[in-house]
């Protein structure tokens, strides 16, 4: 197929608990809470990996990196992202752009966004201009608003070729 492009979307949620380190968008965020997870619990990266796998129609993050496997226990999610990126290349595609929306009530994420974009672009071997990260609260509504958890949405576009 000529000009083959593929879109994918991803979504992830993790529960927040007091006293855990908080990893988001490939960086450590200063907070009193962090995510309960088998890996480091980075919802931004998990949503992004799922979006890339979805675009390729090759399953999801749970299929490729099972949370029952000791190999992935406490793993830096940037490693999962690098491995997902390698799958994209193996399938003959390249990332055009990614757009991620983070949902959390606290803390303020804006100061971390440039660092997150650099971290993710670095792992993906692309420019920060191709990686968008936005954040919103949920106006104190729902599990995000009650600070019981954080969520992330990601959309990616892949194109065939280098
Ligand atoms: Mg996850």
GROMACS .gro file of N, CA and C and ligand atoms in nm:
model
  487
    1UNK      N    1   0.084  -0.120   0.000
    1UNK     CA    2   0.000   0.000   0.000
    1UNK      C    3   0.089   0.126   0.000
    2UNK      N    4   0.057   0.217  -0.090
    2UNK     CA    5   0.136   0.340  -0.099
    2UNK      C    6   0.093   0.439   0.011
    3UNK      N    7   0.190   0.516   0.058
    3UNK     CA    8   0.161   0.615   0.163
    3UNK      C    9   0.087   0.554   0.283
    4UNK      N   10   0.133   0.437   0.324
    4UNK     CA   11   0.065   0.365   0.432
    4UNK      C   12   0.089   0.435   0.566
    5UNK      N   13  -0.016   0.484   0.626
    5UNK     CA   14  -0.007   0.540   0.760
    5UNK      C   15  -0.105   0.468   0.851
    6UNK      N   16  -0.069   0.463   0.979
    6UNK     CA   17  -0.154   0.391   1.075
    6UNK      C   18  -0.166   0.472   1.202
    7UNK      N   19  -0.289   0.479   1.256
    7UNK     CA   20  -0.315   0.551   1.380
    7UNK      C   21  -0.337   0.451   1.493
    8UNK      N   22  -0.301   0.490   1.614
    8UNK     CA   23  -0.327   0.404   1.729
    8UNK      C   24  -0.359   0.488   1.851
    9UNK      N   25  -0.439   0.431   1.940
    9UNK     CA   26  -0.465   0.503   2.065
    9UNK      C   27  -0.441   0.412   2.184
   10UNK      N   28  -0.406   0.472   2.297
   10UNK     CA   29  -0.379   0.395   2.418
   10UNK      C   30  -0.433   0.468   2.540
   11UNK      N   31  -0.461   0.391   2.643
   11UNK     CA   32  -0.514   0.447   2.768
   11UNK      C   33  -0.458   0.365   2.882
   12UNK      N   34  -0.421   0.430   2.992
   12UNK     CA   35  -0.372   0.355   3.108
   12UNK      C   36  -0.409   0.428   3.236
   13UNK      N   37  -0.424   0.350   3.341
   13UNK     CA   38  -0.456   0.402   3.475
   13UNK      C   39  -0.370   0.329   3.576
   14UNK      N   40  -0.320   0.399   3.676
   14UNK     CA   41  -0.264   0.332   3.792
   14UNK      C   42  -0.314   0.396   3.920
   15UNK      N   43  -0.319   0.313   4.025
   15UNK     CA   44  -0.362   0.359   4.157
   15UNK      C   45  -0.247   0.433   4.224
   16UNK      N   46  -0.279   0.545   4.288
   16UNK     CA   47  -0.179   0.621   4.364
   16UNK      C   48  -0.180   0.577   4.510
   17UNK      N   49  -0.061   0.571   4.570
   17UNK     CA   50  -0.051   0.541   4.713
   17UNK      C   51   0.059   0.627   4.774
   18UNK      N   52   0.041   0.661   4.900
   18UNK     CA   53   0.138   0.745   4.972
   18UNK      C   54   0.275   0.677   4.979
   19UNK      N   55   0.378   0.757   4.966
   19UNK     CA   56   0.514   0.712   4.994
   19UNK      C   57   0.585   0.637   4.882
   20UNK      N   58   0.521   0.627   4.766
   20UNK     CA   59   0.587   0.559   4.653
   20UNK      C   60   0.648   0.663   4.559
   21UNK      N   61   0.757   0.626   4.489
   21UNK     CA   62   0.812   0.720   4.389
   21UNK      C   63   0.713   0.735   4.274
   22UNK      N   64   0.707   0.855   4.217
   22UNK     CA   65   0.609   0.884   4.113
   22UNK      C   66   0.680   0.909   3.980
   23UNK      N   67   0.668   0.812   3.889
   23UNK     CA   68   0.729   0.823   3.756
   23UNK      C   69   0.621   0.853   3.654
   24UNK      N   70   0.643   0.956   3.576
   24UNK     CA   71   0.544   0.997   3.477
   24UNK      C   72   0.617   1.057   3.358
   25UNK      N   73   0.584   1.008   3.240
   25UNK     CA   74   0.645   1.062   3.118
   25UNK      C   75   0.796   1.044   3.116
   26UNK      N   76   0.843   0.939   3.181
   26UNK     CA   77   0.986   0.909   3.179
   26UNK      C   78   1.069   0.989   3.277
   27UNK      N   79   1.003   1.068   3.363
   27UNK     CA   80   1.077   1.144   3.463
   27UNK      C   81   1.019   1.118   3.603
   28UNK      N   82   1.100   1.149   3.705
   28UNK     CA   83   1.052   1.134   3.842
   28UNK      C   84   0.990   1.266   3.886
   29UNK      N   85   0.865   1.260   3.927
   29UNK     CA   86   0.792   1.380   3.968
   29UNK      C   87   0.791   1.386   4.121
   30UNK      N   88   0.818   1.505   4.176
   30UNK     CA   89   0.815   1.522   4.322
   30UNK      C   90   0.671   1.521   4.370
   31UNK      N   91   0.638   1.425   4.455
   31UNK     CA   92   0.501   1.415   4.505
   31UNK      C   93   0.502   1.327   4.629
   32UNK      N   94   0.395   1.337   4.709
   32UNK     CA   95   0.387   1.253   4.829
   32UNK      C   96   0.338   1.112   4.794
   33UNK      N   97   0.280   1.099   4.673
   33UNK     CA   98   0.226   0.970   4.630
   33UNK      C   99   0.297   0.920   4.504
   34UNK      N  100   0.284   0.791   4.479
   34UNK     CA  101   0.333   0.732   4.354
   34UNK      C  102   0.241   0.617   4.316
   35UNK      N  103   0.269   0.555   4.202
   35UNK     CA  104   0.178   0.454   4.148
   35UNK      C  105   0.210   0.313   4.197
   36UNK      N  106   0.104   0.241   4.230
   36UNK     CA  107   0.116   0.098   4.260
   36UNK      C  108   0.117   0.026   4.125
   37UNK      N  109   0.222  -0.052   4.098
   37UNK     CA  110   0.232  -0.117   3.968
   37UNK      C  111   0.335  -0.229   3.972
   38UNK      N  112   0.328  -0.316   3.873
   38UNK     CA  113   0.428  -0.422   3.859
   38UNK      C  114   0.559  -0.361   3.807
   39UNK      N  115   0.544  -0.264   3.715
   39UNK     CA  116   0.660  -0.191   3.663
   39UNK      C  117   0.677  -0.065   3.747
   40UNK      N  118   0.738   0.041   3.690
   40UNK     CA  119   0.749   0.167   3.765
   40UNK      C  120   0.617   0.247   3.761
   41UNK      N  121   0.517   0.196   3.688
   41UNK     CA  122   0.383   0.255   3.692
   41UNK      C  123   0.366   0.383   3.612
   42UNK      N  124   0.447   0.400   3.509
   42UNK     CA  125   0.442   0.524   3.429
   42UNK      C  126   0.326   0.517   3.328
   43UNK      N  127   0.212   0.577   3.366
   43UNK     CA  128   0.092   0.565   3.282
   43UNK      C  129   0.109   0.631   3.145
   44UNK      N  130   0.190   0.737   3.138
   44UNK     CA  131   0.211   0.806   3.010
   44UNK      C  132   0.280   0.713   2.912
   45UNK      N  133   0.384   0.646   2.959
   45UNK     CA  134   0.457   0.554   2.871
   45UNK      C  135   0.372   0.432   2.838
   46UNK      N  136   0.298   0.383   2.934
   46UNK     CA  137   0.214   0.264   2.907
   46UNK      C  138   0.108   0.297   2.801
   47UNK      N  139   0.045   0.413   2.813
   47UNK     CA  140  -0.054   0.454   2.713
   47UNK      C  141   0.012   0.470   2.576
   48UNK      N  142   0.132   0.526   2.576
   48UNK     CA  143   0.204   0.548   2.451
   48UNK      C  144   0.242   0.414   2.386
   49UNK      N  145   0.291   0.320   2.465
   49UNK     CA  146   0.324   0.187   2.411
   49UNK      C  147   0.199   0.121   2.354
   50UNK      N  148   0.088   0.130   2.426
   50UNK     CA  149  -0.036   0.069   2.377
   50UNK      C  150  -0.082   0.134   2.248
   51UNK      N  151  -0.064   0.264   2.235
   51UNK     CA  152  -0.102   0.334   2.112
   51UNK      C  153  -0.017   0.283   1.994
   52UNK      N  154   0.113   0.266   2.018
   52UNK     CA  155   0.201   0.218   1.912
   52UNK      C  156   0.168   0.073   1.873
   53UNK      N  157   0.144  -0.011   1.975
   53UNK     CA  158   0.108  -0.151   1.947
   53UNK      C  159  -0.027  -0.158   1.877
   54UNK      N  160  -0.118  -0.068   1.918
   54UNK     CA  161  -0.250  -0.062   1.855
   54UNK      C  162  -0.241  -0.023   1.709
   55UNK      N  163  -0.155   0.073   1.679
   55UNK     CA  164  -0.137   0.116   1.541
   55UNK      C  165  -0.087   0.000   1.454
   56UNK      N  166  -0.005  -0.085   1.515
   56UNK     CA  167   0.048  -0.201   1.441
   56UNK      C  168  -0.048  -0.319   1.442
   57UNK      N  169  -0.153  -0.309   1.525
   57UNK     CA  170  -0.251  -0.418   1.543
   57UNK      C  171  -0.182  -0.548   1.585
   58UNK      N  172  -0.091  -0.535   1.683
   58UNK     CA  173  -0.020  -0.656   1.730
   58UNK      C  174  -0.042  -0.677   1.881
   59UNK      N  175  -0.162  -0.643   1.928
   59UNK     CA  176  -0.192  -0.670   2.068
   59UNK      C  177  -0.164  -0.551   2.156
   60UNK      N  178  -0.145  -0.578   2.287
   60UNK     CA  179  -0.129  -0.468   2.381
   60UNK      C  180  -0.007  -0.490   2.471
   61UNK      N  181   0.012  -0.394   2.560
   61UNK     CA  182   0.131  -0.394   2.646
   61UNK      C  183   0.131  -0.517   2.738
   62UNK      N  184   0.011  -0.559   2.779
   62UNK     CA  185   0.001  -0.676   2.867
   62UNK      C  186   0.042  -0.805   2.796
   63UNK      N  187   0.020  -0.809   2.666
   63UNK     CA  188   0.060  -0.926   2.586
   63UNK      C  189   0.212  -0.929   2.567
   64UNK      N  190   0.269  -0.812   2.537
   64UNK     CA  191   0.413  -0.807   2.507
   64UNK      C  192   0.500  -0.806   2.631
   65UNK      N  193   0.448  -0.743   2.739
   65UNK     CA  194   0.526  -0.730   2.863
   65UNK      C  195   0.438  -0.770   2.981
   66UNK      N  196   0.412  -0.900   2.999
   66UNK     CA  197   0.314  -0.944   3.099
   66UNK      C  198   0.352  -0.907   3.243
   67UNK      N  199   0.251  -0.861   3.319
   67UNK     CA  200   0.280  -0.820   3.457
   67UNK      C  201   0.290  -0.940   3.551
   68UNK      N  202   0.286  -1.060   3.492
   68UNK     CA  203   0.310  -1.181   3.572
   68UNK      C  204   0.457  -1.223   3.561
   69UNK      N  205   0.531  -1.152   3.473
   69UNK     CA  206   0.670  -1.191   3.449
   69UNK      C  207   0.766  -1.115   3.541
   70UNK      N  208   0.857  -1.188   3.604
   70UNK     CA  209   0.958  -1.125   3.691
   70UNK      C  210   1.049  -1.033   3.613
   71UNK      N  211   1.062  -1.059   3.481
   71UNK     CA  212   1.149  -0.977   3.395
   71UNK      C  213   1.106  -0.830   3.400
   72UNK      N  214   0.977  -0.807   3.419
   72UNK     CA  215   0.926  -0.670   3.412
   72UNK      C  216   0.895  -0.610   3.549
   73UNK      N  217   0.930  -0.682   3.655
   73UNK     CA  218   0.902  -0.633   3.790
   73UNK      C  219   0.987  -0.510   3.821
   74UNK      N  220   0.920  -0.400   3.851
   74UNK     CA  221   0.990  -0.276   3.887
   74UNK      C  222   1.065  -0.213   3.771
   75UNK      N  223   1.040  -0.260   3.649
   75UNK     CA  224   1.118  -0.215   3.533
   75UNK      C  225   1.092  -0.067   3.501
   76UNK      N  226   1.197   0.001   3.459
   76UNK     CA  227   1.188   0.137   3.408
   76UNK      C  228   1.105   0.129   3.278
   77UNK      N  229   0.993   0.200   3.275
   77UNK     CA  230   0.904   0.190   3.159
   77UNK      C  231   0.970   0.240   3.031
   78UNK      N  232   1.077   0.318   3.043
   78UNK     CA  233   1.150   0.363   2.923
   78UNK      C  234   1.207   0.243   2.847
   79UNK      N  235   1.237   0.136   2.920
   79UNK     CA  236   1.287   0.013   2.854
   79UNK      C  237   1.172  -0.050   2.773
   80UNK      N  238   1.052  -0.049   2.829
   80UNK     CA  239   0.936  -0.102   2.755
   80UNK      C  240   0.910  -0.018   2.630
   81UNK      N  241   0.928   0.114   2.645
   81UNK     CA  242   0.907   0.204   2.530
   81UNK      C  243   1.011   0.177   2.421
   82UNK      N  244   1.135   0.158   2.462
   82UNK     CA  245   1.241   0.129   2.364
   82UNK      C  246   1.212  -0.002   2.291
   83UNK      N  247   1.162  -0.101   2.365
   83UNK     CA  248   1.131  -0.230   2.302
   83UNK      C  249   1.011  -0.220   2.209
   84UNK      N  250   0.915  -0.135   2.248
   84UNK     CA  251   0.798  -0.114   2.161
   84UNK      C  252   0.841  -0.041   2.034
   85UNK      N  253   0.929   0.055   2.050
   85UNK     CA  254   0.982   0.131   1.937
   85UNK      C  255   1.056   0.037   1.840
   86UNK      N  256   1.128  -0.059   1.895
   86UNK     CA  257   1.199  -0.157   1.811
   86UNK      C  258   1.098  -0.241   1.732
   87UNK      N  259   0.985  -0.273   1.794
   87UNK     CA  260   0.879  -0.349   1.723
   87UNK      C  261   0.823  -0.268   1.608
   88UNK      N  262   0.806  -0.137   1.631
   88UNK     CA  263   0.755  -0.048   1.525
   88UNK      C  264   0.850  -0.055   1.405
   89UNK      N  265   0.980  -0.047   1.432
   89UNK     CA  266   1.081  -0.053   1.324
   89UNK      C  267   1.079  -0.188   1.255
   90UNK      N  268   1.074  -0.295   1.337
   90UNK     CA  269   1.069  -0.431   1.279
   90UNK      C  270   0.950  -0.450   1.186
   91UNK      N  271   0.840  -0.384   1.219
   91UNK     CA  272   0.719  -0.395   1.136
   91UNK      C  273   0.726  -0.303   1.014
   92UNK      N  274   0.835  -0.225   1.004
   92UNK     CA  275   0.855  -0.141   0.886
   92UNK      C  276   0.793  -0.002   0.895
   93UNK      N  277   0.770   0.043   1.020
   93UNK     CA  278   0.709   0.175   1.036
   93UNK      C  279   0.799   0.268   1.115
   94UNK      N  280   0.767   0.397   1.105
   94UNK     CA  281   0.836   0.498   1.184
   94UNK      C  282   0.731   0.590   1.248
   95UNK      N  283   0.764   0.642   1.365
   95UNK     CA  284   0.669   0.730   1.435
   95UNK      C  285   0.664   0.867   1.367
   96UNK      N  286   0.544   0.909   1.332
   96UNK     CA  287   0.528   1.046   1.279
   96UNK      C  288   0.514   1.143   1.395
   97UNK      N  289   0.416   1.118   1.481
   97UNK     CA  290   0.401   1.201   1.601
   97UNK      C  291   0.319   1.128   1.706
   98UNK      N  292   0.329   1.178   1.827
   98UNK     CA  293   0.251   1.124   1.939
   98UNK      C  294   0.192   1.240   2.016
   99UNK      N  295   0.072   1.222   2.066
   99UNK     CA  296   0.005   1.323   2.148
   99UNK      C  297  -0.049   1.255   2.273
  100UNK      N  298   0.001   1.298   2.387
  100UNK     CA  299  -0.033   1.234   2.515
  100UNK      C  300  -0.107   1.333   2.603
  101UNK      N  301  -0.214   1.288   2.666
  101UNK     CA  302  -0.284   1.371   2.765
  101UNK      C  303  -0.279   1.301   2.900
  102UNK      N  304  -0.226   1.371   2.999
  102UNK     CA  305  -0.217   1.317   3.135
  102UNK      C  306  -0.335   1.370   3.216
  103UNK      N  307  -0.393   1.284   3.296
  103UNK     CA  308  -0.504   1.325   3.383
  103UNK      C  309  -0.462   1.305   3.528
  104UNK      N  310  -0.443   1.415   3.598
  104UNK     CA  311  -0.414   1.405   3.741
  104UNK      C  312  -0.450   1.536   3.810
  105UNK      N  313  -0.489   1.524   3.935
  105UNK     CA  314  -0.532   1.642   4.010
  105UNK      C  315  -0.413   1.720   4.063
  106UNK      N  316  -0.315   1.649   4.115
  106UNK     CA  317  -0.196   1.711   4.173
  106UNK      C  318  -0.077   1.621   4.145
  107UNK      N  319   0.047   1.667   4.149
  107UNK     CA  320   0.088   1.808   4.156
  107UNK      C  321   0.077   1.875   4.019
  108UNK      N  322   0.111   2.001   4.013
  108UNK     CA  323   0.115   2.073   3.884
  108UNK      C  324   0.224   2.011   3.797
  109UNK      N  325   0.187   1.973   3.676
  109UNK     CA  326   0.277   1.897   3.589
  109UNK      C  327   0.349   1.984   3.486
  110UNK      N  328   0.294   2.102   3.462
  110UNK     CA  329   0.351   2.190   3.358
  110UNK      C  330   0.503   2.204   3.364
  111UNK      N  331   0.563   2.223   3.484
  111UNK     CA  332   0.709   2.240   3.488
  111UNK      C  333   0.786   2.117   3.441
  112UNK      N  334   0.724   2.001   3.445
  112UNK     CA  335   0.793   1.877   3.407
  112UNK      C  336   0.780   1.843   3.258
  113UNK      N  337   0.687   1.910   3.190
  113UNK     CA  338   0.656   1.869   3.054
  113UNK      C  339   0.774   1.878   2.955
  114UNK      N  340   0.854   1.986   2.958
  114UNK     CA  341   0.969   1.988   2.865
  114UNK      C  342   1.063   1.869   2.887
  115UNK      N  343   1.087   1.837   3.014
  115UNK     CA  344   1.174   1.724   3.051
  115UNK      C  345   1.113   1.591   3.003
  116UNK      N  346   0.983   1.578   3.018
  116UNK     CA  347   0.914   1.455   2.973
  116UNK      C  348   0.925   1.439   2.822
  117UNK      N  349   0.902   1.548   2.749
  117UNK     CA  350   0.908   1.541   2.603
  117UNK      C  351   1.048   1.501   2.558
  118UNK      N  352   1.149   1.557   2.625
  118UNK     CA  353   1.287   1.521   2.591
  118UNK      C  354   1.316   1.375   2.622
  119UNK      N  355   1.270   1.331   2.737
  119UNK     CA  356   1.295   1.191   2.778
  119UNK      C  357   1.232   1.094   2.677
  120UNK      N  358   1.107   1.119   2.641
  120UNK     CA  359   1.038   1.026   2.549
  120UNK      C  360   1.095   1.035   2.407
  121UNK      N  361   1.121   1.158   2.362
  121UNK     CA  362   1.179   1.175   2.228
  121UNK      C  363   1.316   1.106   2.221
  122UNK      N  364   1.392   1.114   2.328
  122UNK     CA  365   1.525   1.051   2.335
  122UNK      C  366   1.514   0.900   2.318
  123UNK      N  367   1.421   0.838   2.391
  123UNK     CA  368   1.403   0.694   2.380
  123UNK      C  369   1.355   0.655   2.240
  124UNK      N  370   1.267   0.738   2.183
  124UNK     CA  371   1.208   0.706   2.053
  124UNK      C  372   1.299   0.745   1.936
  125UNK      N  373   1.408   0.815   1.967
  125UNK     CA  374   1.501   0.858   1.863
  125UNK      C  375   1.437   0.958   1.767
  126UNK      N  376   1.355   1.047   1.822
  126UNK     CA  377   1.288   1.146   1.739
  126UNK      C  378   1.304   1.285   1.800
  127UNK      N  379   1.247   1.385   1.734
  127UNK     CA  380   1.256   1.523   1.783
  127UNK      C  381   1.146   1.550   1.886
  128UNK      N  382   1.174   1.640   1.978
  128UNK     CA  383   1.071   1.676   2.077
  128UNK      C  384   0.948   1.737   2.008
  129UNK      N  385   0.969   1.798   1.893
  129UNK     CA  386   0.858   1.857   1.817
  129UNK      C  387   0.755   1.755   1.771
  130UNK      N  388   0.792   1.627   1.776
  130UNK     CA  389   0.697   1.522   1.736
  130UNK      C  390   0.625   1.461   1.855
  131UNK      N  391   0.664   1.503   1.976
  131UNK     CA  392   0.605   1.446   2.098
  131UNK      C  393   0.533   1.556   2.176
  132UNK      N  394   0.402   1.546   2.182
  132UNK     CA  395   0.322   1.642   2.257
  132UNK      C  396   0.279   1.579   2.388
  133UNK      N  397   0.293   1.653   2.496
  133UNK     CA  398   0.240   1.608   2.626
  133UNK      C  399   0.158   1.722   2.685
  134UNK      N  400   0.035   1.692   2.718
  134UNK     CA  401  -0.054   1.788   2.779
  134UNK      C  402  -0.104   1.729   2.910
  135UNK      N  403  -0.148   1.814   3.002
  135UNK     CA  404  -0.200   1.764   3.129
  135UNK      C  405  -0.326   1.839   3.165
  136UNK      N  406  -0.417   1.767   3.227
  136UNK     CA  407  -0.539   1.829   3.276
  136UNK      C  408  -0.577   1.768   3.410
  137UNK      N  409  -0.645   1.846   3.492
  137UNK     CA  410  -0.710   1.789   3.610
  137UNK      C  411  -0.847   1.740   3.562
  138UNK      N  412  -0.923   1.680   3.653
  138UNK     CA  413  -1.062   1.647   3.617
  138UNK      C  414  -1.157   1.730   3.703
  139UNK      N  415  -1.109   1.849   3.742
  139UNK     CA  416  -1.193   1.941   3.822
  139UNK      C  417  -1.243   1.872   3.949
  140UNK      N  418  -1.151   1.790   4.007
  140UNK     CA  419  -1.178   1.719   4.133
  140UNK      C  420  -1.289   1.613   4.120
  141UNK      N  421  -1.326   1.579   3.998
  141UNK     CA  422  -1.428   1.475   3.977
  141UNK      C  423  -1.363   1.338   3.958
  142UNK      N  424  -1.434   1.235   4.006
  142UNK     CA  425  -1.393   1.097   3.979
  142UNK      C  426  -1.266   1.055   4.052
  143UNK      N  427  -1.213   0.937   4.014
  143UNK     CA  428  -1.095   0.883   4.086
  143UNK      C  429  -0.971   0.969   4.069
  144UNK      N  430  -0.961   1.036   3.954
  144UNK     CA  431  -0.847   1.126   3.934
  144UNK      C  432  -0.862   1.247   4.025
  145UNK      N  433  -0.983   1.301   4.029
  145UNK     CA  434  -1.010   1.419   4.111
  145UNK      C  435  -0.990   1.393   4.259
  146UNK      N  436  -1.020   1.271   4.302
  146UNK     CA  437  -1.002   1.234   4.443
  146UNK      C  438  -0.858   1.192   4.473
  147UNK      N  439  -0.774   1.199   4.371
  147UNK     CA  440  -0.631   1.165   4.382
  147UNK      C  441  -0.610   1.019   4.421
  148UNK      N  442  -0.702   0.934   4.376
  148UNK     CA  443  -0.687   0.789   4.398
  148UNK      C  444  -0.604   0.726   4.288
  149UNK      N  445  -0.595   0.795   4.176
  149UNK     CA  446  -0.520   0.740   4.064
  149UNK      C  447  -0.486   0.844   3.961
  150UNK      N  448  -0.403   0.804   3.864
  150UNK     CA  449  -0.369   0.890   3.750
  150UNK      C  450  -0.400   0.812   3.624
  151UNK      N  451  -0.427   0.885   3.516
  151UNK     CA  452  -0.460   0.822   3.389
  151UNK      C  453  -0.388   0.896   3.277
  152UNK      N  454  -0.375   0.828   3.164
  152UNK     CA  455  -0.315   0.892   3.047
  152UNK      C  456  -0.378   0.837   2.920
  153UNK      N  457  -0.397   0.926   2.825
  153UNK     CA  458  -0.439   0.889   2.690
  153UNK      C  459  -0.323   0.918   2.596
  154UNK      N  460  -0.308   0.835   2.493
  154UNK     CA  461  -0.207   0.863   2.390
  154UNK      C  462  -0.262   0.829   2.253
  155UNK      N  463  -0.227   0.911   2.157
  155UNK     CA  464  -0.259   0.885   2.017
  155UNK      C  465  -0.128   0.894   1.939
  156UNK      N  466  -0.105   0.800   1.850
  156UNK     CA  467   0.016   0.806   1.766
  156UNK      C  468  -0.020   0.788   1.620
  157UNK      N  469   0.067   0.841   1.538
  157UNK     CA  470   0.058   0.816   1.394
  157UNK      C  471   0.191   0.753   1.351
  158UNK      N  472   0.180   0.641   1.280
  158UNK     CA  473   0.299   0.575   1.225
  158UNK      C  474   0.291   0.580   1.073
  159UNK      N  475   0.406   0.589   1.010
  159UNK     CA  476   0.410   0.584   0.864
  159UNK      C  477   0.505   0.475   0.820
  160UNK      N  478   0.474   0.412   0.709
  160UNK     CA  479   0.560   0.306   0.657
  160UNK      C  480   0.692   0.366   0.612
  161UNK      N  481   0.799   0.295   0.636
  161UNK     CA  482   0.933   0.340   0.592
  161UNK      C  483   1.016   0.393   0.706
  162UNK      N  484   1.135   0.442   0.670
  162UNK     CA  485   1.232   0.492   0.769
  162UNK      C  486   1.191   0.626   0.824
  163LIG    MG1  487   0.017   0.049   3.324
   0.00000   0.00000   0.00000
